[in-house]
């Protein structure tokens, strides 16, 4: 509250100082050739009042309500009315001095005070200066506001990117890592030849998850390769209790997508899948058609087991909203035996 009062007082002081300077300008300019100080005082005061009223009409009404909002015809019309008022007021000021201070003796009046053209130019000059300051101030404030909005927009974008990065790094469920490490431990105890290969695939997958997500786009083939590594690791863990069919059609080498966009759907199938007759079945179809990438992941499941969506699936839905707005399609369907996810996203070639 105190800051507001100080701001108002400071603004009032600056306005008062400006109009005092204007009054002294009129007094000094029109006193040339005149010794009647009483006349000069009142003459300068009346001109200052005309300038104050006219300037504030322009600064606080005509410019913000018509010129700035581009109502140019109305601004021109009201400016014309204002100029008529100013001309009449100046002429009345001349008549005031002519009647009350010089007893209708026109020749005794100072040369500058009976020249209506000069008086009118001085008053209009003050009004133009005040109006120009208002317009410049508005332009400066607009630039500052635009800069502030731009900074807020960039900050929001940065926050979204950081949030997206966190979403990405949370995609692969910790249970997968825990189970894979347990499987590796078992292979290590048996001194299996599969252990080094599993370590290599797990290392590549973790590198992709932790570091490659910083990139805005990755090659679709890289995403596919990591999906294959993920499936291979899961096969090592499930052994004969897993059946995976992965079909890929019409995929070109130069296609790019955001990183970790497809892998969470595959991870979700293993996490929420339920074995049917002792075997977990996962079917993955990936194809390109009409400049859209189509992914369908189907896994055997039970309704009780799949009633809740995994964190990866929730995150990927948020990512799709951020990346594609209304240009992507995600359908999730489940029945007594199958859980199906269908994704469709626009895609373009990038070399």
CSV table of C-alpha atoms in Angstrom, one decimal:
chain,number,residue,atom,x,y,z
A,1,UNK,CA,0.0,0.0,0.0
A,2,UNK,CA,2.8,2.4,0.9
A,3,UNK,CA,4.5,1.7,-2.4
A,4,UNK,CA,1.3,2.6,-4.3
A,5,UNK,CA,1.0,5.8,-2.4
A,6,UNK,CA,4.6,6.7,-3.1
A,7,UNK,CA,4.2,5.9,-6.8
A,8,UNK,CA,1.0,8.1,-7.0
A,9,UNK,CA,2.8,11.0,-5.2
A,10,UNK,CA,5.8,10.7,-7.5
A,11,UNK,CA,3.6,10.7,-10.6
A,12,UNK,CA,1.7,13.8,-9.3
A,13,UNK,CA,4.9,15.6,-8.5
A,14,UNK,CA,6.2,15.0,-12.0
A,15,UNK,CA,3.0,16.2,-13.6
A,16,UNK,CA,3.0,19.3,-11.4
A,17,UNK,CA,6.6,20.0,-12.3
A,18,UNK,CA,5.9,19.7,-16.0
A,19,UNK,CA,3.0,22.1,-15.9
A,20,UNK,CA,4.9,24.6,-13.8
A,21,UNK,CA,7.6,24.5,-16.5
A,22,UNK,CA,4.9,25.1,-19.2
A,23,UNK,CA,3.5,28.0,-17.3
A,24,UNK,CA,6.9,29.6,-17.0
A,25,UNK,CA,7.4,29.0,-20.7
A,26,UNK,CA,4.2,30.9,-21.6
A,27,UNK,CA,5.0,33.6,-19.1
A,28,UNK,CA,8.5,34.2,-20.5
A,29,UNK,CA,7.5,33.9,-24.1
A,30,UNK,CA,4.5,36.2,-24.1
A,31,UNK,CA,6.0,38.8,-21.8
A,32,UNK,CA,8.2,40.0,-24.6
A,33,UNK,CA,7.2,43.7,-25.2
A,34,UNK,CA,4.9,43.9,-22.2
A,35,UNK,CA,5.3,45.5,-18.7
A,36,UNK,CA,1.8,44.4,-17.5
A,37,UNK,CA,2.8,41.6,-15.2
A,38,UNK,CA,-0.8,41.0,-14.0
A,39,UNK,CA,-2.0,40.5,-17.6
A,40,UNK,CA,0.9,38.1,-18.4
A,41,UNK,CA,0.2,36.1,-15.2
A,42,UNK,CA,-3.5,35.5,-16.1
A,43,UNK,CA,-2.8,35.1,-19.8
A,44,UNK,CA,-0.2,32.4,-19.1
A,45,UNK,CA,-2.5,30.7,-16.5
A,46,UNK,CA,-5.4,30.5,-18.9
A,47,UNK,CA,-3.2,29.1,-21.7
A,48,UNK,CA,-1.8,26.6,-19.2
A,49,UNK,CA,-5.3,25.5,-18.2
A,50,UNK,CA,-6.3,25.1,-21.9
A,51,UNK,CA,-3.1,23.0,-22.4
A,52,UNK,CA,-3.7,20.9,-19.3
A,53,UNK,CA,-7.3,20.1,-20.1
A,54,UNK,CA,-6.6,19.4,-23.8
A,55,UNK,CA,-3.5,17.3,-23.1
A,56,UNK,CA,-5.3,15.1,-20.5
A,57,UNK,CA,-8.2,14.6,-22.9
A,58,UNK,CA,-5.8,13.3,-25.5
A,59,UNK,CA,-3.5,11.3,-23.1
A,60,UNK,CA,-6.1,9.6,-21.0
A,61,UNK,CA,-9.1,9.3,-23.4
A,62,UNK,CA,-8.5,9.8,-27.1
A,63,UNK,CA,-5.2,8.0,-27.4
A,64,UNK,CA,-5.9,4.9,-25.3
A,65,UNK,CA,-9.6,4.5,-26.3
A,66,UNK,CA,-9.3,5.3,-30.0
A,67,UNK,CA,-5.8,5.6,-31.4
A,68,UNK,CA,-4.2,2.7,-29.6
A,69,UNK,CA,-7.1,0.3,-30.3
A,70,UNK,CA,-7.0,1.5,-34.0
A,71,UNK,CA,-10.3,3.3,-34.1
A,72,UNK,CA,-8.7,5.8,-36.4
A,73,UNK,CA,-11.9,7.4,-37.8
A,74,UNK,CA,-13.3,8.1,-34.4
A,75,UNK,CA,-9.9,9.4,-33.2
A,76,UNK,CA,-9.8,11.8,-36.2
A,77,UNK,CA,-13.3,13.0,-35.5
A,78,UNK,CA,-12.8,13.7,-31.8
A,79,UNK,CA,-9.4,15.3,-32.6
A,80,UNK,CA,-11.2,17.6,-35.0
A,81,UNK,CA,-13.7,18.6,-32.2
A,82,UNK,CA,-10.8,19.1,-29.8
A,83,UNK,CA,-9.0,21.4,-32.1
A,84,UNK,CA,-12.1,23.5,-32.6
A,85,UNK,CA,-12.4,23.7,-28.8
A,86,UNK,CA,-8.7,24.7,-28.5
A,87,UNK,CA,-9.1,27.4,-31.2
A,88,UNK,CA,-12.2,28.8,-29.5
A,89,UNK,CA,-10.5,28.8,-26.1
A,90,UNK,CA,-7.4,30.6,-27.4
A,91,UNK,CA,-9.5,33.2,-29.1
A,92,UNK,CA,-11.5,33.7,-25.9
A,93,UNK,CA,-8.2,34.1,-24.0
A,94,UNK,CA,-7.1,36.9,-26.4
A,95,UNK,CA,-10.5,38.5,-26.0
A,96,UNK,CA,-10.2,38.2,-22.2
A,97,UNK,CA,-7.0,40.2,-22.2
A,98,UNK,CA,-8.3,42.6,-24.8
A,99,UNK,CA,-11.4,43.5,-22.7
A,100,UNK,CA,-10.3,43.3,-19.1
A,101,UNK,CA,-6.7,44.4,-19.2
A,102,UNK,CA,-6.4,46.8,-22.1
A,103,UNK,CA,-9.9,48.4,-22.1
A,104,UNK,CA,-10.6,47.5,-25.7
A,105,UNK,CA,-7.4,49.2,-26.9
A,106,UNK,CA,-6.1,46.5,-29.2
A,107,UNK,CA,-2.9,48.4,-30.2
A,108,UNK,CA,-1.6,48.5,-26.6
A,109,UNK,CA,-1.6,44.7,-26.4
A,110,UNK,CA,1.9,43.0,-26.7
A,111,UNK,CA,2.5,41.7,-30.3
A,112,UNK,CA,2.7,38.0,-29.4
A,113,UNK,CA,-0.4,38.0,-27.2
A,114,UNK,CA,-2.7,39.3,-30.0
A,115,UNK,CA,-1.3,36.9,-32.6
A,116,UNK,CA,-3.8,34.0,-32.4
A,117,UNK,CA,-1.7,31.9,-34.7
A,118,UNK,CA,1.4,32.0,-32.6
A,119,UNK,CA,-0.6,31.3,-29.4
A,120,UNK,CA,-2.4,28.4,-31.0
A,121,UNK,CA,0.9,26.9,-32.2
A,122,UNK,CA,2.4,27.1,-28.7
A,123,UNK,CA,-0.6,25.4,-27.1
A,124,UNK,CA,-0.7,22.7,-29.8
A,125,UNK,CA,3.0,22.1,-29.3
A,126,UNK,CA,2.5,21.4,-25.6
A,127,UNK,CA,-0.4,19.0,-26.4
A,128,UNK,CA,1.7,17.2,-29.1
A,129,UNK,CA,4.6,16.8,-26.7
A,130,UNK,CA,2.3,15.3,-24.0
A,131,UNK,CA,0.6,13.0,-26.5
A,132,UNK,CA,3.9,11.9,-28.0
A,133,UNK,CA,5.2,11.0,-24.6
A,134,UNK,CA,2.1,9.0,-23.9
A,135,UNK,CA,2.5,7.0,-27.2
A,136,UNK,CA,6.2,6.4,-26.6
A,137,UNK,CA,5.4,5.2,-23.1
A,138,UNK,CA,2.7,2.9,-24.4
A,139,UNK,CA,5.1,1.4,-27.0
A,140,UNK,CA,7.8,0.9,-24.4
A,141,UNK,CA,5.4,-0.8,-22.0
A,142,UNK,CA,4.1,-3.0,-24.8
A,143,UNK,CA,7.7,-4.0,-25.7
A,144,UNK,CA,8.3,-4.8,-22.0
A,145,UNK,CA,5.0,-6.7,-21.7
A,146,UNK,CA,5.8,-8.7,-24.9
A,147,UNK,CA,9.3,-9.5,-23.6
A,148,UNK,CA,7.8,-10.6,-20.3
A,149,UNK,CA,5.3,-12.8,-22.0
A,150,UNK,CA,8.0,-14.3,-24.2
A,151,UNK,CA,10.1,-15.0,-21.2
A,152,UNK,CA,7.2,-16.7,-19.5
A,153,UNK,CA,6.5,-18.7,-22.6
A,154,UNK,CA,10.1,-19.8,-22.8
A,155,UNK,CA,10.1,-20.7,-19.1
A,156,UNK,CA,6.9,-22.7,-19.6
A,157,UNK,CA,8.4,-24.5,-22.5
A,158,UNK,CA,11.5,-25.3,-20.5
A,159,UNK,CA,9.4,-26.6,-17.7
A,160,UNK,CA,7.4,-28.8,-20.1
A,161,UNK,CA,10.7,-30.1,-21.5
A,162,UNK,CA,12.0,-30.9,-18.1
A,163,UNK,CA,8.7,-32.5,-17.2
A,164,UNK,CA,8.8,-34.5,-20.4
A,165,UNK,CA,12.4,-35.6,-19.6
A,166,UNK,CA,11.2,-36.8,-16.2
A,167,UNK,CA,8.3,-38.7,-17.9
A,168,UNK,CA,10.8,-40.4,-20.2
A,169,UNK,CA,13.1,-41.5,-17.5
A,170,UNK,CA,10.2,-42.9,-15.5
A,171,UNK,CA,9.0,-45.0,-18.4
A,172,UNK,CA,10.7,-48.3,-17.8
A,173,UNK,CA,9.4,-49.8,-14.6
A,174,UNK,CA,11.9,-50.5,-11.8
A,175,UNK,CA,10.5,-54.0,-11.6
A,176,UNK,CA,11.9,-54.7,-15.0
A,177,UNK,CA,15.4,-53.7,-13.9
A,178,UNK,CA,15.1,-55.7,-10.7
A,179,UNK,CA,13.9,-58.8,-12.5
A,180,UNK,CA,16.5,-58.5,-15.2
A,181,UNK,CA,19.3,-58.1,-12.7
A,182,UNK,CA,18.0,-61.2,-10.9
A,183,UNK,CA,18.0,-63.1,-14.1
A,184,UNK,CA,21.6,-61.9,-14.8
A,185,UNK,CA,22.5,-63.0,-11.3
A,186,UNK,CA,21.1,-66.5,-12.0
A,187,UNK,CA,23.0,-66.7,-15.3
A,188,UNK,CA,26.2,-65.6,-13.6
A,189,UNK,CA,25.9,-68.3,-11.0
A,190,UNK,CA,25.4,-70.8,-13.7
A,191,UNK,CA,28.3,-69.2,-15.7
A,192,UNK,CA,25.9,-69.1,-18.7
A,193,UNK,CA,27.2,-67.7,-22.0
A,194,UNK,CA,24.0,-65.6,-22.2
A,195,UNK,CA,25.1,-63.3,-19.3
A,196,UNK,CA,27.6,-61.1,-21.3
A,197,UNK,CA,25.1,-60.6,-24.1
A,198,UNK,CA,22.4,-59.7,-21.5
A,199,UNK,CA,24.7,-57.2,-19.8
A,200,UNK,CA,25.5,-55.6,-23.2
A,201,UNK,CA,21.8,-55.3,-24.2
A,202,UNK,CA,20.8,-53.9,-20.7
A,203,UNK,CA,23.7,-51.4,-20.9
A,204,UNK,CA,22.6,-50.2,-24.3
A,205,UNK,CA,19.0,-49.9,-23.1
A,206,UNK,CA,19.9,-48.0,-20.0
A,207,UNK,CA,22.1,-45.6,-22.1
A,208,UNK,CA,19.2,-45.0,-24.4
A,209,UNK,CA,16.8,-44.4,-21.5
A,210,UNK,CA,19.1,-42.1,-19.5
A,211,UNK,CA,21.0,-40.1,-22.1
A,212,UNK,CA,19.4,-40.3,-25.5
A,213,UNK,CA,16.1,-38.8,-24.3
A,214,UNK,CA,17.8,-35.4,-24.3
A,215,UNK,CA,17.5,-35.4,-28.1
A,216,UNK,CA,14.2,-34.0,-29.6
A,217,UNK,CA,14.1,-36.8,-32.2
A,218,UNK,CA,15.8,-40.2,-32.8
A,219,UNK,CA,15.7,-42.5,-35.7
A,220,UNK,CA,12.8,-44.9,-35.6
A,221,UNK,CA,15.1,-47.8,-36.4
A,222,UNK,CA,17.0,-47.0,-33.1
A,223,UNK,CA,13.8,-47.1,-31.2
A,224,UNK,CA,12.9,-50.5,-32.9
A,225,UNK,CA,16.4,-51.9,-32.0
A,226,UNK,CA,15.9,-51.0,-28.4
A,227,UNK,CA,12.5,-52.6,-28.4
A,228,UNK,CA,14.1,-55.7,-29.8
A,229,UNK,CA,16.7,-55.6,-27.0
A,230,UNK,CA,14.0,-55.1,-24.4
A,231,UNK,CA,12.1,-58.1,-25.8
A,232,UNK,CA,15.2,-60.2,-25.8
A,233,UNK,CA,15.9,-59.4,-22.2
A,234,UNK,CA,12.3,-60.3,-21.3
A,235,UNK,CA,12.6,-63.6,-23.2
A,236,UNK,CA,15.7,-64.4,-21.2
A,237,UNK,CA,13.7,-63.8,-18.0
A,238,UNK,CA,10.5,-65.6,-19.0
A,239,UNK,CA,12.1,-68.4,-20.9
A,240,UNK,CA,9.5,-70.8,-22.3
A,241,UNK,CA,6.6,-68.9,-20.7
A,242,UNK,CA,6.7,-66.1,-23.2
A,243,UNK,CA,5.6,-65.8,-26.8
A,244,UNK,CA,6.3,-62.6,-28.7
A,245,UNK,CA,5.4,-61.8,-32.3
A,246,UNK,CA,6.9,-58.6,-33.6
A,247,UNK,CA,5.8,-57.6,-37.1
A,248,UNK,CA,7.3,-54.5,-38.9
A,249,UNK,CA,6.1,-53.2,-42.2
A,250,UNK,CA,7.1,-50.4,-44.5
A,251,UNK,CA,9.6,-48.7,-42.3
A,252,UNK,CA,12.3,-46.5,-43.9
A,253,UNK,CA,15.7,-45.8,-42.4
A,254,UNK,CA,15.3,-42.0,-42.4
A,255,UNK,CA,12.1,-41.8,-40.3
A,256,UNK,CA,12.4,-40.0,-36.9
A,257,UNK,CA,10.2,-39.9,-33.8
A,258,UNK,CA,10.6,-38.5,-30.3
A,259,UNK,CA,12.6,-40.8,-28.1
A,260,UNK,CA,11.0,-43.4,-25.9
A,261,UNK,CA,7.7,-43.0,-27.6
A,262,UNK,CA,7.0,-46.7,-28.5
A,263,UNK,CA,9.0,-48.6,-25.9
A,264,UNK,CA,6.7,-47.8,-22.9
A,265,UNK,CA,3.8,-49.5,-24.7
A,266,UNK,CA,5.8,-52.7,-25.1
A,267,UNK,CA,7.0,-52.5,-21.4
A,268,UNK,CA,3.3,-52.0,-20.4
A,269,UNK,CA,2.4,-55.3,-22.2
A,270,UNK,CA,4.9,-57.3,-20.2
A,271,UNK,CA,4.2,-55.5,-16.9
A,272,UNK,CA,0.4,-55.9,-17.0
A,273,UNK,CA,0.3,-59.1,-19.1
A,274,UNK,CA,-1.2,-62.2,-17.6
A,275,UNK,CA,-0.2,-65.7,-18.9
A,276,UNK,CA,-2.9,-67.7,-20.7
A,277,UNK,CA,-2.5,-71.4,-20.3
A,278,UNK,CA,0.9,-70.7,-18.7
A,279,UNK,CA,2.2,-68.5,-21.5
A,280,UNK,CA,2.3,-64.8,-21.7
A,281,UNK,CA,1.5,-63.8,-25.3
A,282,UNK,CA,2.5,-60.4,-26.7
A,283,UNK,CA,1.8,-59.3,-30.3
A,284,UNK,CA,3.3,-56.1,-31.7
A,285,UNK,CA,2.5,-54.6,-35.1
A,286,UNK,CA,4.3,-51.6,-36.4
A,287,UNK,CA,3.7,-50.1,-39.9
A,288,UNK,CA,3.7,-46.8,-41.8
A,289,UNK,CA,0.7,-45.8,-43.8
A,290,UNK,CA,-0.4,-42.4,-45.2
A,291,UNK,CA,2.3,-40.5,-43.4
A,292,UNK,CA,1.2,-41.9,-40.1
A,293,UNK,CA,3.0,-44.5,-37.9
A,294,UNK,CA,0.7,-47.2,-36.6
A,295,UNK,CA,1.5,-49.3,-33.5
A,296,UNK,CA,-0.6,-52.0,-32.0
A,297,UNK,CA,0.4,-53.9,-28.9
A,298,UNK,CA,-1.8,-56.8,-27.8
A,299,UNK,CA,-1.1,-58.9,-24.7
A,300,UNK,CA,-2.9,-61.7,-22.9
A,301,UNK,CA,-4.5,-60.4,-19.8
A,302,UNK,CA,-7.3,-60.5,-17.3
A,303,UNK,CA,-9.6,-57.6,-16.3
A,304,UNK,CA,-8.7,-57.8,-12.7
A,305,UNK,CA,-5.0,-57.7,-13.5
A,306,UNK,CA,-5.2,-54.8,-16.0
A,307,UNK,CA,-7.8,-52.6,-14.3
A,308,UNK,CA,-5.1,-50.0,-13.5
A,309,UNK,CA,-2.9,-48.3,-16.1
A,310,UNK,CA,0.8,-48.4,-15.5
A,311,UNK,CA,2.8,-45.2,-14.9
A,312,UNK,CA,4.4,-45.5,-18.3
A,313,UNK,CA,1.0,-45.5,-20.1
A,314,UNK,CA,-0.1,-42.5,-18.1
A,315,UNK,CA,3.0,-40.6,-18.9
A,316,UNK,CA,2.9,-41.5,-22.6
A,317,UNK,CA,-0.6,-40.1,-22.8
A,318,UNK,CA,0.7,-36.8,-21.3
A,319,UNK,CA,3.6,-36.8,-23.8
A,320,UNK,CA,1.3,-37.3,-26.7
A,321,UNK,CA,-0.8,-34.3,-25.7
A,322,UNK,CA,2.4,-32.2,-25.4
A,323,UNK,CA,3.9,-33.4,-28.7
A,324,UNK,CA,1.0,-33.7,-31.0
A,325,UNK,CA,-2.0,-32.0,-29.3
A,326,UNK,CA,-5.0,-33.3,-31.3
A,327,UNK,CA,-3.1,-34.9,-34.1
A,328,UNK,CA,-2.4,-38.2,-32.5
A,329,UNK,CA,-4.8,-41.1,-31.6
A,330,UNK,CA,-4.4,-43.5,-28.7
A,331,UNK,CA,-7.0,-46.2,-28.1
A,332,UNK,CA,-6.9,-48.6,-25.1
A,333,UNK,CA,-9.2,-51.6,-25.0
A,334,UNK,CA,-9.5,-54.6,-22.8
A,335,UNK,CA,-11.7,-57.6,-22.5
A,336,UNK,CA,-11.6,-60.8,-20.6
A,337,UNK,CA,-8.5,-62.2,-22.3
A,338,UNK,CA,-6.8,-59.4,-24.2
A,339,UNK,CA,-5.4,-55.9,-23.5
A,340,UNK,CA,-4.9,-53.8,-26.7
A,341,UNK,CA,-3.2,-50.5,-27.2
A,342,UNK,CA,-3.4,-48.8,-30.6
A,343,UNK,CA,-1.4,-45.7,-31.4
A,344,UNK,CA,-1.4,-43.5,-34.5
A,345,UNK,CA,0.9,-40.5,-34.8
A,346,UNK,CA,1.9,-38.2,-37.8
A,347,UNK,CA,5.5,-38.7,-39.0
A,348,UNK,CA,7.8,-37.1,-41.5
A,349,UNK,CA,11.1,-38.0,-43.1
A,350,UNK,CA,14.2,-36.4,-41.7
A,351,UNK,CA,17.7,-37.1,-42.9
